[in-house]
Short mmCIF file of C-alpha atoms and ligand atoms in Angstrom, two decimals:
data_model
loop_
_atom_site.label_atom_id
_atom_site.label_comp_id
_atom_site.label_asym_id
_atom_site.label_seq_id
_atom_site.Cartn_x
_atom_site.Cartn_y
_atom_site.Cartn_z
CA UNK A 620 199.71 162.22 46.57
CA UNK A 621 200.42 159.90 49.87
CA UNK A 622 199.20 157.21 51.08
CA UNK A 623 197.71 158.48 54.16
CA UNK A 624 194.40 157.15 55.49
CA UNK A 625 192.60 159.31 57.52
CA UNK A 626 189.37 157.55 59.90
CA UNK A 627 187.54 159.75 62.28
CA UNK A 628 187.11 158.44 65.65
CA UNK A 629 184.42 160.61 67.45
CA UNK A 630 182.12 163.68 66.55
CA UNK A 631 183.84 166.62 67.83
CA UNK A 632 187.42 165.54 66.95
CA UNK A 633 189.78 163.31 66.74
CA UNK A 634 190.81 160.99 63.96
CA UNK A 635 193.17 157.62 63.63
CA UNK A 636 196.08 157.76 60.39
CA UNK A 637 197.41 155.12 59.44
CA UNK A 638 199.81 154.20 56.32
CA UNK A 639 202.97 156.33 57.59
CA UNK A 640 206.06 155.35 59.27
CA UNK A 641 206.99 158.72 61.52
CA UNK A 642 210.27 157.54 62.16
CA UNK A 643 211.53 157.99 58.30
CA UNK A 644 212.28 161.37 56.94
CA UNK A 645 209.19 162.44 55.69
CA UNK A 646 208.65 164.53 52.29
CA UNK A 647 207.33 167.63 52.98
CA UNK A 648 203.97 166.81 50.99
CA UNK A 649 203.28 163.77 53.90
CA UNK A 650 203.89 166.52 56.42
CA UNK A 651 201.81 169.14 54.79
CA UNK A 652 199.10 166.36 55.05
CA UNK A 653 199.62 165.23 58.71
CA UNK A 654 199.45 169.10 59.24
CA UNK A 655 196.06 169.88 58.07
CA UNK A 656 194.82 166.53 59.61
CA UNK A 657 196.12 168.40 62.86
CA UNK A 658 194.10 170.92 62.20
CA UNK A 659 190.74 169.71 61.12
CA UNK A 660 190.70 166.88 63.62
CA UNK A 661 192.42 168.89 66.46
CA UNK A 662 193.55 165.25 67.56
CA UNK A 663 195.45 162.34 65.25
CA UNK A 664 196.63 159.11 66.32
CA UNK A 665 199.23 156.85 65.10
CA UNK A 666 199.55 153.10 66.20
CA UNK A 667 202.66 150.18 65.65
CA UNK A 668 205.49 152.77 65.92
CA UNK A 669 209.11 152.50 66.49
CA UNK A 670 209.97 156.30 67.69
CA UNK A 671 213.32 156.51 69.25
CA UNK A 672 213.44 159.94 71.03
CA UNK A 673 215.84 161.21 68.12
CA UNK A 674 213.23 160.16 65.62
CA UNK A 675 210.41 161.52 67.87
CA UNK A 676 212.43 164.95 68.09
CA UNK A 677 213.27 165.24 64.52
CA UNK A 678 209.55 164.31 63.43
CA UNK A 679 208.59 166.81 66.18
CA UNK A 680 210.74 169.71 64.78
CA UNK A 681 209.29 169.54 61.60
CA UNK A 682 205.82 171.30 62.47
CA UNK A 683 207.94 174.21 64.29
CA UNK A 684 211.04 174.17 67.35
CA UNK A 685 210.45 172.14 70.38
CA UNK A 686 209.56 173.53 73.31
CA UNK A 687 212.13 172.94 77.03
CA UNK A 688 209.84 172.57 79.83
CA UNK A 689 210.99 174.92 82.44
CA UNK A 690 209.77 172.82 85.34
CA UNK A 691 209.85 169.38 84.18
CA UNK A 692 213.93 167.71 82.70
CA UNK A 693 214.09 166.15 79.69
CA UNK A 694 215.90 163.39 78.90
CA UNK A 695 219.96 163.79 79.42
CA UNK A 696 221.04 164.62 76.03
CA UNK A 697 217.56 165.80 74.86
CA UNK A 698 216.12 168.69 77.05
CA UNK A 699 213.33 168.98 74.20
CA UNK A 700 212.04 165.19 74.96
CA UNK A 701 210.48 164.67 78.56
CA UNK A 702 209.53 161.55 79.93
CA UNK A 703 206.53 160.79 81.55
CA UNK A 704 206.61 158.26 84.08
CA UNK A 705 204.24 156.35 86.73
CA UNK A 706 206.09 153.94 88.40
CA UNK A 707 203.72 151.24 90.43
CA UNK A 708 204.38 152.77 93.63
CA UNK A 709 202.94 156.52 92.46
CA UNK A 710 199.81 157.87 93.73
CA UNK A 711 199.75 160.92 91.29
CA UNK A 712 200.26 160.75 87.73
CA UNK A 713 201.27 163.79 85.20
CA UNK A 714 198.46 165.17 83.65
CA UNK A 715 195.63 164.04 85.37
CA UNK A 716 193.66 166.38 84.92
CA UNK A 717 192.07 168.91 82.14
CA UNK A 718 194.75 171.20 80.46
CA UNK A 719 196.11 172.71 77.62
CA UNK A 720 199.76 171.89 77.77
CA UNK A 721 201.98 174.99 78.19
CA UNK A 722 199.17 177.93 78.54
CA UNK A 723 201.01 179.58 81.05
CA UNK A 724 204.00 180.59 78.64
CA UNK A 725 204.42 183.84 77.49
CA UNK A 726 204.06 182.12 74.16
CA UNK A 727 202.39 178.73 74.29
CA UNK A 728 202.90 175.96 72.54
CA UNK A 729 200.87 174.46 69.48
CA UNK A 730 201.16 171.01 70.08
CA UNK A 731 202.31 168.08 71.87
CA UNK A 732 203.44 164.79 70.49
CA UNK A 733 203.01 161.99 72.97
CA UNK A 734 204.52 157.95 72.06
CA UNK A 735 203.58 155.43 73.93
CA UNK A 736 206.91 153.15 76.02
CA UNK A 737 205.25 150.96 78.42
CA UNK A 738 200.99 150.37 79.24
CA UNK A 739 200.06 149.10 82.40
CA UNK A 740 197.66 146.31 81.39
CA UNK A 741 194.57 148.19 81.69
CA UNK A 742 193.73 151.73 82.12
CA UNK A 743 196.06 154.96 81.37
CA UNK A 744 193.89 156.06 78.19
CA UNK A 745 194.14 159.69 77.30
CA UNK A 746 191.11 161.78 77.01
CA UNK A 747 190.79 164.90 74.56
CA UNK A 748 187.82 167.73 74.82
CA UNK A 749 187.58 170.28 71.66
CA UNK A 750 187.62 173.58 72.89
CA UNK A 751 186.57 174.59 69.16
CA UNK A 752 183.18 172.16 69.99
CA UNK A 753 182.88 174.09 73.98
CA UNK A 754 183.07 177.61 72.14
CA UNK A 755 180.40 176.86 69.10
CA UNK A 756 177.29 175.48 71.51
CA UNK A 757 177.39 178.70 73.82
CA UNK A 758 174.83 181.34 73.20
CA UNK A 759 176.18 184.33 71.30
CA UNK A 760 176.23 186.75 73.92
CA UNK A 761 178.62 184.72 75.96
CA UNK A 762 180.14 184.10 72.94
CA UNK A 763 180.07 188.03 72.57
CA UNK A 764 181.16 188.61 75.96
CA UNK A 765 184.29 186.26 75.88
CA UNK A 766 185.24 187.36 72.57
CA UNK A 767 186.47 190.46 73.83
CA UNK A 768 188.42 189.05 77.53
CA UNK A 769 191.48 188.31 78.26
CA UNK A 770 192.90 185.30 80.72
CA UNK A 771 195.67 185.63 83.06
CA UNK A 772 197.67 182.02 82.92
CA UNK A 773 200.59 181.07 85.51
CA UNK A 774 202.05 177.27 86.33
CA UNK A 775 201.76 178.26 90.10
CA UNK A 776 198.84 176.32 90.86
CA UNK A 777 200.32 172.91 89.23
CA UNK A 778 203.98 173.47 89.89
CA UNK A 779 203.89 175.11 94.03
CA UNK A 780 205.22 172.65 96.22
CA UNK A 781 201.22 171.08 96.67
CA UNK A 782 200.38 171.21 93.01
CA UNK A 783 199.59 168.17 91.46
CA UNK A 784 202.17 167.84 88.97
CA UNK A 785 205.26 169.33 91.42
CA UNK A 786 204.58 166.03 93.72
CA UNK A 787 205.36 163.97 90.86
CA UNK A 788 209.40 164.75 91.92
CA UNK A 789 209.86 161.21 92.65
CA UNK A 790 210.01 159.41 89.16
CA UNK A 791 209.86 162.15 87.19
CA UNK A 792 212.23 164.85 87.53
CA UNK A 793 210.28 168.14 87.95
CA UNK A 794 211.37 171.10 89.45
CA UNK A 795 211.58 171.63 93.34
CA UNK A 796 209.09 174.42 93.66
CA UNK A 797 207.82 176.88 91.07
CA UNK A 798 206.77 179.44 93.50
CA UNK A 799 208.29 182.66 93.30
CA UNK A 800 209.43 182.36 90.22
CA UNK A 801 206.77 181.62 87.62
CA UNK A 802 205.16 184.98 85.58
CA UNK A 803 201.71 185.47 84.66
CA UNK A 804 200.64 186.34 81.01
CA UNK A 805 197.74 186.78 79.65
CA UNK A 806 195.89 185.47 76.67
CA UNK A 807 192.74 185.75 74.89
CA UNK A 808 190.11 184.11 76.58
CA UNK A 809 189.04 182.67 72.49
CA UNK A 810 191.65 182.22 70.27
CA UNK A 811 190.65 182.03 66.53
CA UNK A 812 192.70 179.52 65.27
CA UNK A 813 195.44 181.17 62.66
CA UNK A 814 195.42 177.82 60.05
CA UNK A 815 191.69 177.46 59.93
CA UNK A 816 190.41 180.38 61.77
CA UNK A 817 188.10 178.78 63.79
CA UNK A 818 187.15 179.94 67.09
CA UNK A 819 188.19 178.11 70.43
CA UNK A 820 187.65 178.50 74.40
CA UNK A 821 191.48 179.22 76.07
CA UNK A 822 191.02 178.57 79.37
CA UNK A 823 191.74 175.33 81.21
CA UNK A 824 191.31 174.30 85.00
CA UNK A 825 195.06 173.69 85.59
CA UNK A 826 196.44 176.86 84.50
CA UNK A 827 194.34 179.66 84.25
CA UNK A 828 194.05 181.80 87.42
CA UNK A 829 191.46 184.62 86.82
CA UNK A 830 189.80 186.94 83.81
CA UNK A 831 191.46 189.90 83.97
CA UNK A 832 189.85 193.11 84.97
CA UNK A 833 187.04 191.11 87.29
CA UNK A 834 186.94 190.36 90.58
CA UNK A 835 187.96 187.38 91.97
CA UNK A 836 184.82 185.96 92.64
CA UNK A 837 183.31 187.21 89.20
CA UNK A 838 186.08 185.16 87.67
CA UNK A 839 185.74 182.19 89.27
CA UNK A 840 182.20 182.10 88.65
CA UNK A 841 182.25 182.16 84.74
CA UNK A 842 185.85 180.33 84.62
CA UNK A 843 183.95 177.39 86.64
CA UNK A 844 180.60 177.52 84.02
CA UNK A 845 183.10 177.49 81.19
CA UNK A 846 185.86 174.59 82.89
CA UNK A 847 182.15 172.66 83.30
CA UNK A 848 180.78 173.35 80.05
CA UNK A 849 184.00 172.65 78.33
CA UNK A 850 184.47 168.79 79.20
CA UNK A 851 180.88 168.07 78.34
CA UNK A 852 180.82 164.38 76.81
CA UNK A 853 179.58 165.44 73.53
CA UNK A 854 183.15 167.68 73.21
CA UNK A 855 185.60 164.73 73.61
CA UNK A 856 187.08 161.45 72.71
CA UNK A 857 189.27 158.81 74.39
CA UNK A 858 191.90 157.19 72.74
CA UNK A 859 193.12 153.72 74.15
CA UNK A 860 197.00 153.63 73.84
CA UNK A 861 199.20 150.08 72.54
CA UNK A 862 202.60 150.30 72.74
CA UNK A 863 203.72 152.37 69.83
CA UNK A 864 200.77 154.35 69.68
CA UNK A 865 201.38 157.92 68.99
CA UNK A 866 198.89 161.18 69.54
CA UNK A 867 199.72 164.47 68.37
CA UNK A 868 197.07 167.14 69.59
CA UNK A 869 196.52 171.02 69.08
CA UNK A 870 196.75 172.61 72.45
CA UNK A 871 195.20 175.56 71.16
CA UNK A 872 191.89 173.60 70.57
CA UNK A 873 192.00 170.62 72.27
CA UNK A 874 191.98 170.00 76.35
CA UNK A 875 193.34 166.26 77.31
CA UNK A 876 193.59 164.09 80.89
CA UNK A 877 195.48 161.50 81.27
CA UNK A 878 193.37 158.67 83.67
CA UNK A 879 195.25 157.52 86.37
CA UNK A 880 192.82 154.22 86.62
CA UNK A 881 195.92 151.82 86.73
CA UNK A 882 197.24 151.51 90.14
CA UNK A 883 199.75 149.47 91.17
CA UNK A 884 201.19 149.25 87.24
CA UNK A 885 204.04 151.02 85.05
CA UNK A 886 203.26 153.69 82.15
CA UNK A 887 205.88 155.62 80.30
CA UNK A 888 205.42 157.92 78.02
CA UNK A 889 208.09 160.54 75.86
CA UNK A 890 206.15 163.97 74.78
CA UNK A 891 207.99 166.45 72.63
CA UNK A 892 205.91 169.89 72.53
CA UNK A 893 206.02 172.09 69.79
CA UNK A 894 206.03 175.97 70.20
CA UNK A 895 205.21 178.21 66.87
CA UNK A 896 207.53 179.41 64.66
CA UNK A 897 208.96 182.45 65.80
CA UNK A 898 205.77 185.23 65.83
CA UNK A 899 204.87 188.41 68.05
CA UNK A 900 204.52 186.75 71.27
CA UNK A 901 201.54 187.61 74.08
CA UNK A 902 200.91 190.15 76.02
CA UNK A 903 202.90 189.73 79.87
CA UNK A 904 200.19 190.54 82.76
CA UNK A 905 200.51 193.81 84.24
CA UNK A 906 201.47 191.78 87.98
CA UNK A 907 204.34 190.50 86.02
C1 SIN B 2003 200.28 165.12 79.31
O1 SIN B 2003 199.54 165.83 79.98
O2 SIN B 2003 200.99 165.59 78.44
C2 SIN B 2003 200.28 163.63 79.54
C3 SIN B 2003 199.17 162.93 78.86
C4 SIN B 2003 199.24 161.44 79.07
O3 SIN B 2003 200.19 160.95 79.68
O4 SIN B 2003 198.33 160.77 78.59
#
């Protein structure tokens, strides 16, 4: 038994615990609990606390070994804890825009565990989309359809020298250019989830590139219904960070943005990303 409230915050996902300190060592019952929370909500907050990146990291490591982002540095010391940074004077901010973090790994990750530094005053909430919601209000022949396609995922868009998240170099330290050097893999275009085995859309704007098999312009045609369909309003929730707050989401259900509606204003932010215990990893595209 713990003493772990769970509160839904939205109707597709997302839900608010409170009555746990994450920087203590927790029994393995709490994080049993915080687990299938993870699951069911695909999204859970934490508010008021006190996560040094140790703490964050060792909390982190208990739901499977933390991923090292090969474009982005973590912190000296701590490759597995990456700051996220906007400094007043940056146009672009990391992660604005829908994605599942990590996609374009051989193996991807299974979830990301973001604390909250510094807010600007206003602005810099996070949004999340269920990709479990996207997948359960299409018809069943797409449903069919997709069930059987594969995605090829690279970080070439986001990380190539114009990408969004490579012309954060400034105040974050992300890698000079990933062109050239990133592979391609492919996954299923639905993943059924292994805990709960519920069904989800894997695709995402940022990282997927095409279906594989169709034609360019057959793939961008469905990949744009489905990125469309996917961040409909009735999928998501927005969660409103205080310094402190924590969100730990399943990127192999959940899509998230991070607004960059604060110019002008500080945010930092330390993410640790989990990758799955050790497992048969995904298939590498044939261009690979
Ligand atoms: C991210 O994409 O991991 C960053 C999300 C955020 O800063 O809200």
């Amino acid at each position: 038994m713990t003493n772990l409230n769970i509160r839904r915050v939205a109707g597709a996902l997302g839900a608010e615990i409170t009555g746990v300190d994450l920087s203590k060592d927790l029994a393995d019952e709490t994080i049993a609990e915080i687990r299938r929370a993870l699951v069911e909500h695909q999204v859970i907050f934490f508010r008021d606390q006190d996560l040094t990146p140790e703490r964050q990291a060792a909390f982190g490591r208990r739901f499977g070994p933390l991923n090292i982002h090969p474009y982005v540095s973590g912190m000296a010391g701590q490759p597995e804890v990456m700051e996220i940074i906007k400094e007043p004077s940056d146009r672009i901010n990391f992660g604005g825009g829908w994605h599942s973090d990590m996609s374009f790994l051989r193996t991807p990750s299974i979830g990301s565990i973001l604390y909250a530094v510094e807010l600007p005053e206003y602005g810099g909430d996070t949004l999340f989309a269920s990709q479990a919601a996207a997948y359960d209000a299409l018809s069943d022949g797409l449903k069919a359809t997709l069930d059987g396609l594969n995605a090829v995922h690279s970080a070439s868009r986001e990380y190539a020298a114009t990408g969004a998240s490579a012309q954060k170099r400034g105040s974050m330290q992300v890698a000079a250019e990933a062109d050239g050097y990133v592979g391609e893999y492919v996954h299923p275009m639905v993943l059924t989830h292994p805990e709960t085995g519920r069904k989800a859309l894997y695709v995402n704007p940022a990282f997927t590139m095409k279906i594989e098999g169709w034609k360019t312009s057959e793939s961008k045609a469905l990949l744009e219904y489905l990125f469309q369909h996917s961040r409909y309003e009735a999928f998501t929730c927005r969660f409103a960070w205080a310094k402190g707050s924590v969100a730990f989401w399943d990127n192999r259900s959940v899509w998230h943005f991070a607004l960059n509606d604060y110019p002008g204003q500080r945010r930092h932010m330390r993410r640790v990303t989990v990758d799955p215990w050790p497992q048969a990893a995904s298939v590498p595209a044939a261009a690979e």
